[in-house]
């Protein structure tokens, strides 16, 4: 493949490592840990991996050496900038401990482990991918690893290849599965370690020990650049309202971060919708109110940000989706033979509650069909395929028409829909993500070298310069609680939603009235890879505020 000039220059970038990972390394065990909730239940479910100590990785007095280890790496779920650098970090970390160690990549996500599809990740191959975006070195997939038969097949494949450790690079669900896999292998003395790495642009895998998931920084910077460009266009032309949906399947961290970077006129945060139990009609009225007030000031333009997960947080639609989920899960055979849209709508309407029927029939046909589309392998509605931005434009238009007829609104409303998601997931990692991911991979190798299993690689103190970052291994069970997922109680890593009493949301809440009326746009411009530190290396506003 032909390389762009930036790719060639970027390949030379040497990610900065925390000082503790350079030279002699010491792995120190802290005190035993507990899960963040439901300690009794979780400890019973994970008898072999529960309560492990945090591993503190510090500068030591002698080099960390290991026997030759063969490691298999899996990229799981949605792409996130920096995945290739995690792999480079694992590779360099393993080789630093023993030059005979080898790294393999399972192809196409977790299914590669089960089906025994893999390649060796050689120095030469990895060289081609350093500091690049994407997961294309081995590909990713969303196969759920949860059945014992899958674990057994995976083990058989590891034994055939001679693999002693697996690194799962994934989000909360994939790391939950990594923990279950670690527990199972330990319980049968399989001698295969399992380590996780926190990945997802959604930013919802974070807690006391994980300050952010990788990819969030770069993706938000890409979206903010695009939003800033649109804001400037809106300000120049003064004739459009831009409704921009942003990725983030459940939590609204991406939307909130982009709000803080670009100061749009309106933004919805799903967690607030949930907390205040706002109906679709209330959301629409509030957007229309801002449009009207701006229009009264002769400003018939603006920018409105919408998190893609919104639809699942609106109370009446949340109930509707859960009823449709149950219906599609339990009566799939009957539903799948229906041919026409009308047959499908009739079938749904005759199986859901009266309130949900009302909510379903209030939606335009396209959205109704989108709600009936296939679920992902984890049973989630594929919210990135639901055109919430179009839905809101249509509903706001209707509301403004009503107000016009009543003489309350005199402006012009022309809206354009946008969706930013895939534009950011494979961008070349920012300096922050390039450094962070390389360090996460290196830490994963050190944890493997220390002979541990059931841990997640963790790098903290992320608003400080990279050399001051703190490296550790965190027992995955420490992040677990019990949640109801698709009708069953399951041990899962707690998903971090936007906290309404957290500093990032409060910053938005403090300024939103002003940002909606005065045009206070900020234009962040494209990610810079070369130049002054304050331009190139800054962490997200979310991280800066959370750690301030
Ligand atoms: P992960 O949680 O696996 O990192 O994926 C996140 C995400 O990018 C969401 O923001 C989005 O809703 C989803 O993936 C889209 O998935 P797909 O590309 O499989 O349609």
Coordinates of C-alpha atoms and ligand atoms in Angstrom, one line a residue:
X1 CA 0.0 0.0 0.0
X2 CA 1.3 3.5 -0.8
X3 CA 2.0 5.4 2.4
X4 CA 1.1 9.1 2.8
X5 CA 3.9 11.5 3.8
X6 CA 2.4 11.8 7.3
X7 CA 2.4 8.0 7.7
X8 CA 6.0 7.9 6.7
X9 CA 7.0 10.6 9.2
X10 CA 4.7 9.2 11.9
X11 CA 6.3 5.7 11.7
X12 CA 9.4 7.3 13.1
X13 CA 7.6 8.5 16.3
X14 CA 8.9 6.8 19.4
X15 CA 6.1 6.6 22.0
X16 CA 7.1 7.9 25.4
X17 CA 7.1 5.4 28.2
X18 CA 6.5 6.0 31.9
X19 CA 9.9 6.2 33.6
X20 CA 9.0 3.0 35.6
X21 CA 9.0 1.0 32.4
X22 CA 12.4 2.1 31.3
X23 CA 15.4 0.0 32.4
X24 CA 15.2 -2.1 35.5
X25 CA 11.6 -3.0 36.6
X26 CA 10.2 -4.2 39.8
X27 CA 6.7 -5.7 40.2
X28 CA 5.4 -5.2 43.8
X29 CA 2.2 -6.7 45.1
X30 CA -0.2 -4.5 47.1
X31 CA -2.9 -5.5 49.5
X32 CA -5.6 -7.9 48.5
X33 CA -8.6 -6.4 46.7
X34 CA -12.3 -6.6 46.5
X35 CA -14.9 -6.2 43.8
X36 CA -16.5 -2.7 43.6
X37 CA -19.8 -4.3 44.7
X38 CA -21.5 -7.6 45.4
X39 CA -18.3 -8.9 47.0
X40 CA -19.8 -12.1 48.3
X41 CA -21.4 -13.2 45.0
X42 CA -18.4 -12.2 42.9
X43 CA -15.9 -14.0 45.1
X44 CA -18.0 -17.2 44.8
X45 CA -18.2 -16.9 41.0
X46 CA -14.4 -16.3 40.7
X47 CA -12.9 -18.4 43.4
X48 CA -9.5 -18.7 41.7
X49 CA -9.0 -15.1 40.6
X50 CA -10.8 -13.1 43.2
X51 CA -9.0 -10.8 45.7
X52 CA -5.7 -10.7 43.9
X53 CA -3.5 -7.7 44.9
X54 CA -2.9 -4.7 42.7
X55 CA 0.5 -5.1 41.0
X56 CA 2.6 -1.9 41.3
X57 CA 5.2 -1.6 38.5
X58 CA 8.1 0.5 39.6
X59 CA 11.8 1.2 38.8
X60 CA 13.9 -1.7 40.2
X61 CA 17.5 -2.5 40.7
X62 CA 17.8 -5.3 38.1
X63 CA 16.3 -6.0 34.7
X64 CA 13.0 -7.9 34.6
X65 CA 13.7 -11.2 32.9
X66 CA 11.3 -14.0 32.0
X67 CA 11.5 -17.4 30.4
X68 CA 10.6 -17.4 26.7
X69 CA 6.8 -16.8 26.6
X70 CA 4.5 -17.2 23.6
X71 CA 1.6 -14.7 23.7
X72 CA -1.6 -14.6 21.6
X73 CA -3.3 -11.2 21.2
X74 CA -7.0 -10.6 20.3
X75 CA -8.5 -7.3 19.2
X76 CA -12.2 -7.4 20.3
X77 CA -15.1 -5.2 19.3
X78 CA -15.1 -1.8 17.7
X79 CA -11.9 -0.3 16.4
X80 CA -10.2 2.4 18.5
X81 CA -7.1 4.4 17.6
X82 CA -3.9 3.0 19.1
X83 CA -4.7 -0.8 18.9
X84 CA -1.6 -1.4 16.8
X85 CA 0.6 0.4 19.4
X86 CA -0.8 -1.9 22.1
X87 CA 0.5 -4.8 20.0
X88 CA 3.9 -3.0 19.5
X89 CA 4.1 -2.4 23.2
X90 CA 3.4 -6.1 24.1
X91 CA 6.0 -7.2 21.5
X92 CA 8.7 -4.8 22.7
X93 CA 7.9 -5.6 26.4
X94 CA 8.1 -9.4 25.8
X95 CA 11.4 -9.1 23.8
X96 CA 12.9 -6.9 26.5
X97 CA 12.3 -9.7 29.0
X98 CA 13.4 -12.5 26.8
X99 CA 14.3 -12.1 23.1
X100 CA 13.1 -15.7 22.4
X101 CA 9.5 -14.8 23.3
X102 CA 7.0 -14.7 20.5
X103 CA 3.8 -12.9 19.7
X104 CA 0.9 -14.3 17.7
X105 CA -2.3 -12.5 16.6
X106 CA -5.6 -14.3 16.5
X107 CA -7.4 -13.2 13.4
X108 CA -10.8 -11.5 13.2
X109 CA -11.4 -11.1 17.0
X110 CA -12.2 -13.7 19.6
X111 CA -13.4 -16.1 17.0
X112 CA -9.7 -16.5 15.9
X113 CA -8.9 -18.1 19.2
X114 CA -11.8 -20.5 19.0
X115 CA -11.2 -21.4 15.3
X116 CA -7.4 -21.5 15.6
X117 CA -6.9 -18.7 13.0
X118 CA -3.7 -16.8 13.7
X119 CA -0.5 -15.3 12.4
X120 CA 2.9 -14.7 14.0
X121 CA 3.4 -11.0 14.6
X122 CA 7.1 -10.6 13.6
X123 CA 9.3 -7.6 14.2
X124 CA 9.1 -6.8 10.5
X125 CA 5.3 -6.9 10.4
X126 CA 4.8 -4.8 13.5
X127 CA 7.2 -2.2 12.2
X128 CA 4.7 -1.5 9.4
X129 CA 1.9 -0.7 11.9
X130 CA 3.6 1.4 14.6
X131 CA 1.6 4.6 15.4
X132 CA -1.0 3.8 12.8
X133 CA -4.8 3.7 13.3
X134 CA -7.0 0.8 12.7
X135 CA -7.1 -2.8 13.8
X136 CA -6.2 -4.2 10.3
X137 CA -3.0 -5.9 11.4
X138 CA -5.1 -8.9 12.6
X139 CA -8.7 -7.6 12.3
X140 CA -11.3 -7.4 15.0
X141 CA -14.7 -9.1 15.7
X142 CA -17.6 -9.1 18.1
X143 CA -17.9 -12.9 18.8
X144 CA -18.7 -13.3 22.5
X145 CA -16.4 -15.6 24.4
X146 CA -18.7 -17.1 27.1
X147 CA -19.3 -20.8 26.5
X148 CA -17.1 -23.4 28.1
X149 CA -16.8 -25.2 24.7
X150 CA -15.3 -22.0 23.2
X151 CA -12.8 -21.8 26.1
X152 CA -11.8 -25.5 25.6
X153 CA -11.3 -25.1 21.9
X154 CA -9.3 -21.9 22.5
X155 CA -7.1 -23.9 25.0
X156 CA -6.6 -26.7 22.4
X157 CA -5.5 -24.1 19.9
X158 CA -3.2 -22.4 22.4
X159 CA -1.6 -25.8 23.1
X160 CA -1.1 -26.5 19.4
X161 CA 0.6 -23.2 18.9
X162 CA 2.4 -23.3 22.2
X163 CA 0.8 -20.1 23.6
X164 CA 1.2 -19.5 27.3
X165 CA -0.7 -16.2 27.6
X166 CA -3.6 -14.3 25.9
X167 CA -4.1 -10.6 25.8
X168 CA -7.7 -9.4 25.1
X169 CA -7.8 -5.8 23.9
X170 CA -11.4 -4.8 24.4
X171 CA -14.2 -2.9 26.1
X172 CA -16.2 -3.7 29.2
X173 CA -17.9 -6.8 27.8
X174 CA -14.7 -8.3 26.2
X175 CA -12.8 -7.7 29.5
X176 CA -15.6 -9.3 31.5
X177 CA -15.2 -12.3 29.2
X178 CA -11.4 -12.2 29.6
X179 CA -11.9 -12.4 33.3
X180 CA -14.3 -15.4 33.0
X181 CA -11.7 -17.1 30.7
X182 CA -8.9 -16.4 33.2
X183 CA -10.9 -17.9 36.0
X184 CA -11.7 -21.0 33.9
X185 CA -8.1 -21.6 32.8
X186 CA -6.9 -21.2 36.3
X187 CA -9.5 -23.5 37.7
X188 CA -8.4 -26.3 35.4
X189 CA -4.7 -25.5 35.8
X190 CA -4.4 -24.9 32.0
X191 CA -1.3 -22.8 32.5
X192 CA -2.6 -20.1 30.1
X193 CA -2.6 -16.6 31.5
X194 CA -5.3 -14.1 30.4
X195 CA -4.7 -10.3 30.6
X196 CA -7.0 -7.5 29.4
X197 CA -6.4 -4.0 28.0
X198 CA -9.0 -1.2 28.2
X199 CA -10.1 -0.2 24.8
X200 CA -13.2 1.7 23.5
X201 CA -13.7 5.1 21.9
X202 CA -16.9 5.3 24.0
X203 CA -14.8 6.1 27.1
X204 CA -17.1 4.1 29.3
X205 CA -14.5 1.6 30.6
X206 CA -13.1 3.7 33.4
X207 CA -13.0 3.5 37.2
X208 CA -10.8 4.2 40.1
X209 CA -7.9 2.3 38.5
X210 CA -8.5 3.0 34.8
X211 CA -8.6 6.7 34.1
X212 CA -9.7 6.4 30.5
X213 CA -10.0 3.7 27.8
X214 CA -7.7 4.2 24.8
X215 CA -9.0 5.6 21.6
X216 CA -11.4 8.1 23.3
X217 CA -8.8 10.9 23.1
X218 CA -8.2 10.6 19.3
X219 CA -11.8 9.9 18.3
X220 CA -13.1 12.9 20.3
X221 CA -10.3 15.1 18.8
X222 CA -11.3 14.0 15.2
X223 CA -15.1 14.6 15.9
X224 CA -14.3 18.0 17.5
X225 CA -12.3 19.1 14.5
X226 CA -15.3 18.2 12.3
X227 CA -17.8 19.9 14.6
X228 CA -15.6 23.0 14.7
X229 CA -15.5 23.1 11.0
X230 CA -19.3 22.8 10.8
X231 CA -19.7 25.5 13.4
X232 CA -17.6 27.9 11.3
X233 CA -19.7 27.0 8.3
X234 CA -22.9 27.7 10.2
X235 CA -21.5 31.0 11.4
X236 CA -20.5 32.0 7.9
X237 CA -23.7 31.0 6.1
X238 CA -26.1 31.7 9.0
X239 CA -28.8 29.6 7.4
X240 CA -28.6 26.0 8.7
X241 CA -29.1 24.2 12.0
X242 CA -26.7 21.2 12.0
X243 CA -27.9 18.2 14.0
X244 CA -24.9 16.0 14.6
X245 CA -25.2 12.5 16.1
X246 CA -22.0 11.2 17.7
X247 CA -20.9 7.6 18.5
X248 CA -21.0 6.2 21.9
X249 CA -23.4 3.2 22.2
X250 CA -24.6 3.9 25.7
X251 CA -22.7 6.6 27.7
X252 CA -22.5 10.2 26.4
X253 CA -18.8 10.7 27.2
X254 CA -18.0 11.4 23.6
X255 CA -20.7 14.0 23.2
X256 CA -19.8 15.7 26.4
X257 CA -16.1 15.8 25.5
X258 CA -16.9 17.3 22.1
X259 CA -19.2 19.8 23.8
X260 CA -16.4 20.9 26.0
X261 CA -14.0 21.2 23.1
X262 CA -16.4 23.1 20.7
X263 CA -19.2 24.9 22.7
X264 CA -22.1 24.1 20.4
X265 CA -25.5 25.8 20.9
X266 CA -27.3 22.7 22.1
X267 CA -26.3 19.2 23.3
X268 CA -28.2 16.3 24.8
X269 CA -26.6 14.1 27.4
X270 CA -28.5 10.8 27.7
X271 CA -27.7 10.4 31.4
X272 CA -29.5 13.7 32.1
X273 CA -32.5 12.6 30.0
X274 CA -32.6 9.4 32.1
X275 CA -32.2 11.2 35.4
X276 CA -34.9 13.8 34.7
X277 CA -37.1 11.2 33.0
X278 CA -37.4 13.5 30.0
X279 CA -39.9 12.3 27.3
X280 CA -39.1 12.7 23.6
X281 CA -41.6 15.5 23.5
X282 CA -39.9 17.4 26.3
X283 CA -36.5 17.0 24.6
X284 CA -38.0 18.3 21.3
X285 CA -39.6 21.3 23.0
X286 CA -36.4 22.3 24.7
X287 CA -34.4 22.2 21.4
X288 CA -37.2 24.2 19.7
X289 CA -37.1 26.7 22.5
X290 CA -33.4 27.4 21.8
X291 CA -34.0 27.6 18.1
X292 CA -36.8 30.1 18.6
X293 CA -34.9 32.3 21.0
X294 CA -31.9 32.4 18.6
X295 CA -34.2 33.1 15.8
X296 CA -35.8 36.0 17.7
X297 CA -32.2 37.4 17.8
X298 CA -32.0 36.9 14.0
X299 CA -29.8 33.9 14.3
X300 CA -31.5 31.1 12.3
X301 CA -28.5 28.8 12.6
X302 CA -26.9 26.6 15.2
X303 CA -25.3 23.3 16.1
X304 CA -26.9 20.6 18.2
X305 CA -25.0 17.5 19.4
X306 CA -26.8 14.2 20.0
X307 CA -25.3 11.1 21.6
X308 CA -26.1 8.0 19.5
X309 CA -27.3 6.1 22.6
X310 CA -30.0 8.7 23.4
X311 CA -32.9 6.6 22.1
X312 CA -32.3 3.9 24.8
X313 CA -32.4 6.5 27.6
X314 CA -35.7 8.1 26.7
X315 CA -38.0 6.4 29.3
X316 CA -40.9 5.4 26.9
X317 CA -38.5 4.2 24.2
X318 CA -36.3 2.4 26.7
X319 CA -39.4 0.3 27.7
X320 CA -40.4 -0.1 24.1
X321 CA -36.9 -1.4 23.2
X322 CA -36.8 -3.8 26.1
X323 CA -40.2 -5.2 25.1
X324 CA -39.0 -5.5 21.5
X325 CA -35.8 -7.2 22.6
X326 CA -37.8 -9.8 24.6
X327 CA -40.2 -10.3 21.7
X328 CA -37.4 -10.8 19.2
X329 CA -35.5 -13.1 21.5
X330 CA -38.4 -15.3 22.4
X331 CA -40.4 -15.3 19.1
X332 CA -37.6 -15.0 16.6
X333 CA -38.9 -17.9 14.5
X334 CA -42.3 -16.3 14.1
X335 CA -40.9 -12.9 13.4
X336 CA -38.3 -13.9 10.9
X337 CA -40.8 -15.4 8.4
X338 CA -42.7 -12.1 8.2
X339 CA -42.1 -10.5 4.8
X340 CA -43.7 -7.0 4.6
X341 CA -43.2 -4.1 6.9
X342 CA -46.9 -3.9 7.7
X343 CA -46.9 -7.6 8.9
X344 CA -43.9 -6.8 11.1
X345 CA -45.5 -3.8 12.6
X346 CA -48.8 -5.6 13.3
X347 CA -46.9 -8.5 14.9
X348 CA -45.0 -6.1 17.2
X349 CA -48.1 -4.1 18.1
X350 CA -50.0 -7.2 19.0
X351 CA -47.2 -8.4 21.4
X352 CA -46.2 -5.3 23.3
X353 CA -47.9 -3.2 26.0
X354 CA -50.4 -0.4 25.3
X355 CA -47.9 2.3 26.3
X356 CA -45.2 0.8 24.1
X357 CA -47.6 0.5 21.2
X358 CA -48.3 4.2 21.6
X359 CA -44.6 5.0 21.7
X360 CA -43.9 2.7 18.7
X361 CA -46.6 4.2 16.5
X362 CA -45.5 7.8 17.3
X363 CA -42.2 7.1 15.5
X364 CA -41.6 7.5 11.7
X365 CA -41.6 4.3 9.7
X366 CA -37.8 4.3 9.1
X367 CA -37.1 4.5 12.8
X368 CA -39.7 1.7 13.5
X369 CA -37.8 -0.5 11.1
X370 CA -34.5 0.5 12.5
X371 CA -35.7 -0.6 16.0
X372 CA -36.5 -4.0 14.5
X373 CA -33.1 -4.6 13.0
X374 CA -30.8 -7.4 14.1
X375 CA -29.2 -7.1 17.5
X376 CA -25.4 -7.3 17.9
X377 CA -23.9 -10.6 19.4
X378 CA -24.1 -9.0 22.8
X379 CA -27.9 -8.5 22.3
X380 CA -27.6 -4.7 22.0
X381 CA -29.7 -2.6 19.6
X382 CA -27.3 -1.3 17.0
X383 CA -27.8 2.4 17.9
X384 CA -25.3 3.7 15.3
X385 CA -27.8 2.5 12.7
X386 CA -30.8 4.4 14.2
X387 CA -31.1 7.8 12.7
X388 CA -31.9 9.8 15.8
X389 CA -30.6 13.0 14.2
X390 CA -33.2 12.6 11.4
X391 CA -35.9 11.8 13.9
X392 CA -35.2 14.9 16.0
X393 CA -35.1 17.2 13.0
X394 CA -38.5 15.9 11.9
X395 CA -40.0 16.3 15.4
X396 CA -38.5 19.7 15.9
X397 CA -39.8 20.8 12.5
X398 CA -43.3 19.7 13.5
X399 CA -43.1 21.6 16.8
X400 CA -41.9 24.8 15.1
X401 CA -44.7 24.5 12.5
X402 CA -47.2 24.4 15.4
X403 CA -45.6 27.4 17.0
X404 CA -45.6 29.3 13.7
X405 CA -49.3 28.6 13.3
X406 CA -49.9 29.9 16.8
X407 CA -47.8 33.0 16.0
X408 CA -45.1 32.1 18.6
X409 CA -42.3 31.6 16.1
X410 CA -41.4 33.6 13.0
X411 CA -38.0 32.2 11.9
X412 CA -36.8 29.8 9.2
X413 CA -35.6 26.4 10.2
X414 CA -33.5 24.4 7.8
X415 CA -31.7 21.5 9.4
X416 CA -29.0 19.2 8.1
X417 CA -28.3 15.8 9.7
X418 CA -24.7 14.4 10.3
X419 CA -23.4 11.3 12.0
X420 CA -19.8 11.2 13.1
X421 CA -18.6 7.7 14.2
X422 CA -16.6 5.7 11.8
X423 CA -14.6 8.9 10.9
X424 CA -12.8 8.7 14.2
X425 CA -12.4 5.1 15.1
X426 CA -9.4 4.4 12.9
X427 CA -7.7 7.8 12.9
X428 CA -3.9 7.8 13.4
X429 CA -3.6 7.9 17.2
X430 CA -2.9 11.3 18.8
X431 CA 0.4 11.5 20.7
X432 CA -1.6 10.9 23.9
X433 CA -3.1 7.7 22.5
X434 CA 0.1 6.6 20.8
X435 CA 2.0 6.9 24.1
X436 CA -0.9 5.5 26.3
X437 CA -1.5 2.4 24.1
X438 CA 2.2 1.6 23.8
X439 CA 2.5 1.8 27.6
X440 CA -0.6 -0.3 28.1
X441 CA 0.8 -3.0 25.9
X442 CA 4.2 -2.9 27.6
X443 CA 2.5 -3.2 31.0
X444 CA 0.5 -6.2 29.7
X445 CA 3.8 -7.9 28.8
X446 CA 5.3 -7.1 32.2
X447 CA 2.2 -8.6 34.0
X448 CA 2.6 -11.8 31.9
X449 CA 6.3 -11.9 32.7
X450 CA 5.4 -11.7 36.3
X451 CA 3.3 -14.9 35.8
X452 CA 0.0 -13.3 36.6
X453 CA -3.5 -13.9 35.2
X454 CA -6.9 -12.2 35.5
X455 CA -5.4 -8.7 35.4
X456 CA -6.0 -5.6 33.3
X457 CA -3.2 -3.4 32.2
X458 CA -3.5 0.0 33.8
X459 CA -1.6 3.3 33.3
X460 CA -2.6 6.3 35.4
X461 CA -1.7 9.9 36.2
X462 CA -2.5 10.6 32.6
X463 CA -2.6 14.4 32.7
X464 CA 1.1 14.5 33.8
X465 CA 3.9 14.1 31.2
X466 CA 4.2 10.5 30.0
X467 CA 7.4 9.8 32.0
X468 CA 5.4 10.4 35.3
X469 CA 2.6 8.0 34.4
X470 CA 2.0 5.2 36.9
X471 CA 1.9 1.6 35.7
X472 CA 0.1 -1.2 37.4
X473 CA -1.8 -4.4 37.0
X474 CA -5.4 -4.4 38.3
X475 CA -7.3 -7.6 39.1
X476 CA -10.3 -7.6 36.7
X477 CA -12.6 -8.9 39.5
X478 CA -12.0 -5.6 41.3
X479 CA -14.1 -3.8 38.6
X480 CA -17.0 -6.3 38.7
X481 CA -20.5 -6.1 40.0
X482 CA -23.7 -8.0 39.3
X483 CA -26.0 -6.5 36.7
X484 CA -29.2 -7.7 34.9
X485 CA -28.2 -8.2 31.3
X486 CA -30.9 -9.4 28.9
X487 CA -33.0 -10.8 31.7
X488 CA -30.2 -12.6 33.6
X489 CA -28.1 -11.5 36.6
X490 CA -24.4 -11.6 35.5
X491 CA -21.0 -10.6 36.8
X492 CA -19.9 -7.7 34.6
X493 CA -17.4 -4.9 34.7
X494 CA -19.3 -1.8 35.7
X495 CA -20.0 0.5 32.8
X496 CA -19.1 4.1 33.5
X497 CA -21.9 6.5 32.5
X498 CA -21.5 10.3 32.6
X499 CA -21.9 11.4 36.2
X500 CA -24.2 14.4 36.5
X501 CA -22.3 15.5 39.6
X502 CA -18.9 15.1 37.9
X503 CA -16.8 18.1 36.8
X504 CA -17.2 17.6 33.0
X505 CA -21.0 17.6 33.2
X506 CA -21.0 20.5 35.7
X507 CA -18.8 22.5 33.3
X508 CA -21.3 22.0 30.6
X509 CA -24.3 22.8 32.8
X510 CA -22.7 26.0 34.0
X511 CA -22.1 27.3 30.5
X512 CA -24.9 25.8 28.3
X513 CA -27.3 28.8 28.6
X514 CA -24.6 31.2 27.4
X515 CA -23.4 28.8 24.7
X516 CA -26.9 28.4 23.3
X517 CA -27.7 32.2 23.1
X518 CA -24.3 33.7 22.4
X519 CA -22.4 32.1 19.6
X520 CA -19.2 31.0 21.5
X521 CA -17.9 28.3 19.2
X522 CA -14.4 27.0 19.6
X523 CA -12.6 25.6 16.5
X524 CA -10.1 22.9 17.7
X525 CA -8.7 22.2 14.2
X526 CA -7.0 18.9 13.3
X527 CA -5.0 16.7 15.6
X528 CA -1.4 17.8 15.5
X529 CA 1.4 15.2 15.7
X530 CA 4.3 17.6 15.6
X531 CA 4.7 20.9 17.4
X532 CA 4.4 22.5 20.8
X533 CA 3.4 20.2 23.7
X534 CA 0.3 22.2 24.6
X535 CA -1.0 21.6 21.1
X536 CA 0.1 18.0 20.5
X537 CA 0.1 16.3 23.9
X538 CA -2.9 17.7 25.8
X539 CA -5.3 15.1 27.3
X540 CA -9.0 15.4 26.8
X541 CA -11.0 18.1 28.7
X542 CA -12.8 15.2 30.4
X543 CA -9.6 13.8 31.9
X544 CA -8.3 17.3 32.7
X545 CA -11.4 18.2 34.6
X546 CA -11.8 14.8 36.3
X547 CA -8.2 15.0 37.5
X548 CA -8.2 18.6 38.5
Ligands
LIG1 P1 -16.7 -1.0 21.5 O1 -17.5 -0.8 22.7 O2 -16.6 -2.4 21.0 O3 -15.4 -0.4 21.6 O4 -17.4 -0.3 20.2 C1 -17.9 1.0 20.3 C2 -18.6 1.5 19.1 O5 -17.8 2.2 18.3 C3 -19.9 2.2 19.5 O6 -19.6 3.6 19.7 C4 -20.8 2.0 18.3 O7 -22.1 2.1 18.7 C5 -20.4 0.6 17.9 O8 -19.1 0.4 18.3 C6 -20.7 0.3 16.5 O9 -20.3 -1.0 16.2 P2 -20.2 -1.7 14.8 O10 -19.1 -1.0 14.1 O11 -19.9 -3.1 15.1 O12 -21.5 -1.4 14.1

